[in-house]
JSON list of C-alpha atoms in Angstrom, two decimals:
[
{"chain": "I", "resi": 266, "resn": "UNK", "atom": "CA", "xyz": [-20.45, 19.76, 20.89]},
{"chain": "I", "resi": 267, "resn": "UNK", "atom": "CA", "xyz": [-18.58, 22.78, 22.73]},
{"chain": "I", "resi": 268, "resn": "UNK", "atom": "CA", "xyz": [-16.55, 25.09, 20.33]},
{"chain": "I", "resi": 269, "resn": "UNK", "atom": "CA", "xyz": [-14.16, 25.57, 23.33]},
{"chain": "I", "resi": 270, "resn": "UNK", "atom": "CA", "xyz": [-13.39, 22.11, 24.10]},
{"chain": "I", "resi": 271, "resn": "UNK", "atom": "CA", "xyz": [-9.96, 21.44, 24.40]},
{"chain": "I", "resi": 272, "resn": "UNK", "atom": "CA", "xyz": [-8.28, 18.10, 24.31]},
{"chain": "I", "resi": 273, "resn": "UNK", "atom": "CA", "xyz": [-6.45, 16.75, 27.95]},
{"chain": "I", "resi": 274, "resn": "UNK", "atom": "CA", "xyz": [-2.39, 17.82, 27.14]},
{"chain": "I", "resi": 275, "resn": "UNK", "atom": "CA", "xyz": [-1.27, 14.14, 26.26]},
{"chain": "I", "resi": 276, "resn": "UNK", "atom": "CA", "xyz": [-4.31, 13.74, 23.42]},
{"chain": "I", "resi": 277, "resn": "UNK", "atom": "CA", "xyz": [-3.68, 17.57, 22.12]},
{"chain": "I", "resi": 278, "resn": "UNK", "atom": "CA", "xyz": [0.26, 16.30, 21.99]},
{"chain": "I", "resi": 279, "resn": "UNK", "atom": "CA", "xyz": [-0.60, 12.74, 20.43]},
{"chain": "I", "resi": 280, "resn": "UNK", "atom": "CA", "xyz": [-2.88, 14.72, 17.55]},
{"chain": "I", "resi": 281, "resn": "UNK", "atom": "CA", "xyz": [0.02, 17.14, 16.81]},
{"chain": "I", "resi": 282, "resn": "UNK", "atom": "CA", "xyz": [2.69, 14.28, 16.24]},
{"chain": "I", "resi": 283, "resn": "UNK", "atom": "CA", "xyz": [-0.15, 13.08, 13.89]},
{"chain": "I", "resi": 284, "resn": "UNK", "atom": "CA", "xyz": [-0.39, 15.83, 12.20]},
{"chain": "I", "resi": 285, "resn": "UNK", "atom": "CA", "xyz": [2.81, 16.56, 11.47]},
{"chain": "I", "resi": 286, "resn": "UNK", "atom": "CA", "xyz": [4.17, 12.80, 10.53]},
{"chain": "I", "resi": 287, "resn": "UNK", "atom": "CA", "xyz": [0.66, 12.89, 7.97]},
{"chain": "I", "resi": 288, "resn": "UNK", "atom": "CA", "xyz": [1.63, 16.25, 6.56]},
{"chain": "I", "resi": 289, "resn": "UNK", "atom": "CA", "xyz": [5.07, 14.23, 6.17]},
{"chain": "I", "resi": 290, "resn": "UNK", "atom": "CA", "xyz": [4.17, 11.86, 4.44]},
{"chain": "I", "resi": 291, "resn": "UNK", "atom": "CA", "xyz": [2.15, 13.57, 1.95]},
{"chain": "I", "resi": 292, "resn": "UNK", "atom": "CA", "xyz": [5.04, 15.51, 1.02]},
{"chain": "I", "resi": 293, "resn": "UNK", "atom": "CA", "xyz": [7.01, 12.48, 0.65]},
{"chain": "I", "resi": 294, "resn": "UNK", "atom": "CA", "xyz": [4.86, 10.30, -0.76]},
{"chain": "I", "resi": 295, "resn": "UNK", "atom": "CA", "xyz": [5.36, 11.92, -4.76]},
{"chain": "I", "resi": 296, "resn": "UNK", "atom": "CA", "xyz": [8.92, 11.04, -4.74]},
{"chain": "I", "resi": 297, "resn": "UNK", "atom": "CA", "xyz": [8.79, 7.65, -2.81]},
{"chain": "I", "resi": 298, "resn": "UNK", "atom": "CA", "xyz": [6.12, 6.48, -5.41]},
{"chain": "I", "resi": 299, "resn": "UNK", "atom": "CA", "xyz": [8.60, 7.55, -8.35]},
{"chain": "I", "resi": 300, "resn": "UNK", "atom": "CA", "xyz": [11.64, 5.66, -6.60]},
{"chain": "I", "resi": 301, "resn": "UNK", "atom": "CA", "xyz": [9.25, 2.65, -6.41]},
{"chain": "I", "resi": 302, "resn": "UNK", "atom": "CA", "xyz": [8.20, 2.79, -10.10]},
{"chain": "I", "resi": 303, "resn": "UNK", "atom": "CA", "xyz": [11.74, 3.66, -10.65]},
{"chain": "I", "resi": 304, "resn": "UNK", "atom": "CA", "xyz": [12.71, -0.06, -8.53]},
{"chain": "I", "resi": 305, "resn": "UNK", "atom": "CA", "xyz": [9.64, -2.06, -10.17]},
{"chain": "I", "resi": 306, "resn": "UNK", "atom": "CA", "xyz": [11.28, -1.30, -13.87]},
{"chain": "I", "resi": 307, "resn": "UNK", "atom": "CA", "xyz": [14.39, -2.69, -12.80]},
{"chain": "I", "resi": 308, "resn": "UNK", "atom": "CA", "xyz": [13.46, -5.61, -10.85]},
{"chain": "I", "resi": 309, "resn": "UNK", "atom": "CA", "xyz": [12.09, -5.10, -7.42]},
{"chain": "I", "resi": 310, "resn": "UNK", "atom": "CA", "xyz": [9.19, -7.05, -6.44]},
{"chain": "I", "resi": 311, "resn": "UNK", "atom": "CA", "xyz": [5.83, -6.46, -5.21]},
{"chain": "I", "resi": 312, "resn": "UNK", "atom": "CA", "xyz": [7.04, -7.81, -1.54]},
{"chain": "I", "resi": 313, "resn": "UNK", "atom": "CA", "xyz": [10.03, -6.24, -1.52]},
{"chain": "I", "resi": 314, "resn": "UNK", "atom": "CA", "xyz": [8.83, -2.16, -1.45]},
{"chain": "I", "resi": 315, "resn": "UNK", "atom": "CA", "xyz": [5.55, -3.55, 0.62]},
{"chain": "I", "resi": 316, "resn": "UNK", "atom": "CA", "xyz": [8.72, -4.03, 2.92]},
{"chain": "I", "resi": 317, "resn": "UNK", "atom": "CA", "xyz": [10.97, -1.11, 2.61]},
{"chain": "I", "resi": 318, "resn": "UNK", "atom": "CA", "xyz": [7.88, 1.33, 2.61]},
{"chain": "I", "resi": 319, "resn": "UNK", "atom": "CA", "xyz": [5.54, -0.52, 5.12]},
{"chain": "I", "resi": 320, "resn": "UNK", "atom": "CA", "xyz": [2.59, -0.03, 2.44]},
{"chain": "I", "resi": 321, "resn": "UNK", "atom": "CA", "xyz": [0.43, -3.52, 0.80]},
{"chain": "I", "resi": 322, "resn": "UNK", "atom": "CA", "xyz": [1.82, -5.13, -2.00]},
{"chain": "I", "resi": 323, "resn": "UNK", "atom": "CA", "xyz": [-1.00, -4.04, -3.82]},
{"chain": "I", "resi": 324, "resn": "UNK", "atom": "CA", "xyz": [-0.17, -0.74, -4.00]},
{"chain": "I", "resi": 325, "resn": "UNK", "atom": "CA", "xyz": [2.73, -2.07, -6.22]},
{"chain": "I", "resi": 326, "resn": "UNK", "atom": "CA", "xyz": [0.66, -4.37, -8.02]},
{"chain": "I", "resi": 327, "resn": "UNK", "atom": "CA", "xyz": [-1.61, -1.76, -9.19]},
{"chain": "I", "resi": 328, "resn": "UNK", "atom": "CA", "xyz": [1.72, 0.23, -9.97]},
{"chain": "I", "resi": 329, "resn": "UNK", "atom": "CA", "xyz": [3.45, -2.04, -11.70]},
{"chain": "I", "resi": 330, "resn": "UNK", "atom": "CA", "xyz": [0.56, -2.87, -13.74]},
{"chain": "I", "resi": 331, "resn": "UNK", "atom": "CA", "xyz": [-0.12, 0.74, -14.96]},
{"chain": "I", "resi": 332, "resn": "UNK", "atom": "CA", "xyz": [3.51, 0.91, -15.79]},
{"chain": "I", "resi": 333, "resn": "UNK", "atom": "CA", "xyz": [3.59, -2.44, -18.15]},
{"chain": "I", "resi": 334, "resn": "UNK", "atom": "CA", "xyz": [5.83, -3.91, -15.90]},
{"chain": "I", "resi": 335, "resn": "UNK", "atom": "CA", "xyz": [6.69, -7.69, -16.60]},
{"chain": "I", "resi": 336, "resn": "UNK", "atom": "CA", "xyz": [4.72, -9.88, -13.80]},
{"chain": "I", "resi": 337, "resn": "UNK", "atom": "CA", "xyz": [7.57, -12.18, -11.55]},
{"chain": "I", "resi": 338, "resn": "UNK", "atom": "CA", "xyz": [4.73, -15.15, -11.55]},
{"chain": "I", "resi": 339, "resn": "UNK", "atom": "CA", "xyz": [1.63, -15.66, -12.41]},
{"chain": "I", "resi": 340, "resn": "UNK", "atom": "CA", "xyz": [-1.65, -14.62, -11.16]},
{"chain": "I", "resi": 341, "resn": "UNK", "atom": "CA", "xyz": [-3.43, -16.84, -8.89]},
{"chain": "I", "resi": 342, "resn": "UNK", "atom": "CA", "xyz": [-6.30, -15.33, -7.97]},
{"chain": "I", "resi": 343, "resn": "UNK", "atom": "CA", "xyz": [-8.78, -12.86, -10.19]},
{"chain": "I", "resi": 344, "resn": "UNK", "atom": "CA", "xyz": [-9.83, -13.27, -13.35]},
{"chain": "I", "resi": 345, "resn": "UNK", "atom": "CA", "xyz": [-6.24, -13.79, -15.16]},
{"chain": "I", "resi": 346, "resn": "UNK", "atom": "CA", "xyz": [-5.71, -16.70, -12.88]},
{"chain": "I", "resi": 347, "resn": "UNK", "atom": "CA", "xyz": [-6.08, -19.84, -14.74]},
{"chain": "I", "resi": 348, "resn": "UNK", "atom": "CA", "xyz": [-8.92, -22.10, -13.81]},
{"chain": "I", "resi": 349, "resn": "UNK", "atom": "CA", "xyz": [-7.53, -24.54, -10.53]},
{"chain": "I", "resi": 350, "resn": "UNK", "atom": "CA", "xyz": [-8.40, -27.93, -10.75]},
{"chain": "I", "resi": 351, "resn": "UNK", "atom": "CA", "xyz": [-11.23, -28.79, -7.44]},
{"chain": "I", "resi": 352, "resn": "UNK", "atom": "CA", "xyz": [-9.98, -29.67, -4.86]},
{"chain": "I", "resi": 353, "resn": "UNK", "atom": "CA", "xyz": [-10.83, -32.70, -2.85]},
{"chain": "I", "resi": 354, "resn": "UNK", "atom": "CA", "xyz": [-11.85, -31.07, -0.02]},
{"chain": "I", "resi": 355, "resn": "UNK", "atom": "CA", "xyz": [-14.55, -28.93, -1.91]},
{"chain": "I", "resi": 356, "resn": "UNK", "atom": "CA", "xyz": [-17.74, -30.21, -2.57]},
{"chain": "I", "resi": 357, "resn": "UNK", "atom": "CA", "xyz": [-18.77, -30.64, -5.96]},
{"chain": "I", "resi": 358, "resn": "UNK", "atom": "CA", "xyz": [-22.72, -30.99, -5.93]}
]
């Protein structure tokens, strides 16, 4: 690998605009997560700040789970799920 490579203009101009929107977002990213909690205590869901923020839902799972927030359904999947009844198109050798 050549320690004077440089990258073609449009590449060099692509990583900057990386850069610079990553460095963003780390400097955002504090106070959007204390909005969010902020939103989860008083009702948002999951879904909801997935969609404002572009991030999973399980971001805000995990969130509003460390925060004691009050779950909007059940769990259906994991080991809090309750067990599901077999379906009839699953095999049950």
């Amino acid at each position: 690998m050549s320690k004077d490579y440089t990258p073609p203009r449009d590449a060099a101009d692509t990583f900057a605009r990386y850069k610079a929107h990553y460095e963003g977002e780390r400097e955002l990213k504090p106070e959007m997560l204390e909005f969010a909690d902020r939103e989860l205590k008083a009702g948002a869901t999951v879904g909801q700040l997935a969609a404002w923020t572009g991030l999973t839902p399980e971001v805000f799972r995990r969130r509003a789970r460390a925060l004691g927030v009050e779950r909007k359904r059940p769990p259906t999947v994991g080991r809090l799920a309750p067990e599901r009844p077999v379906s009839s198109e699953e095999k049950t050798t």
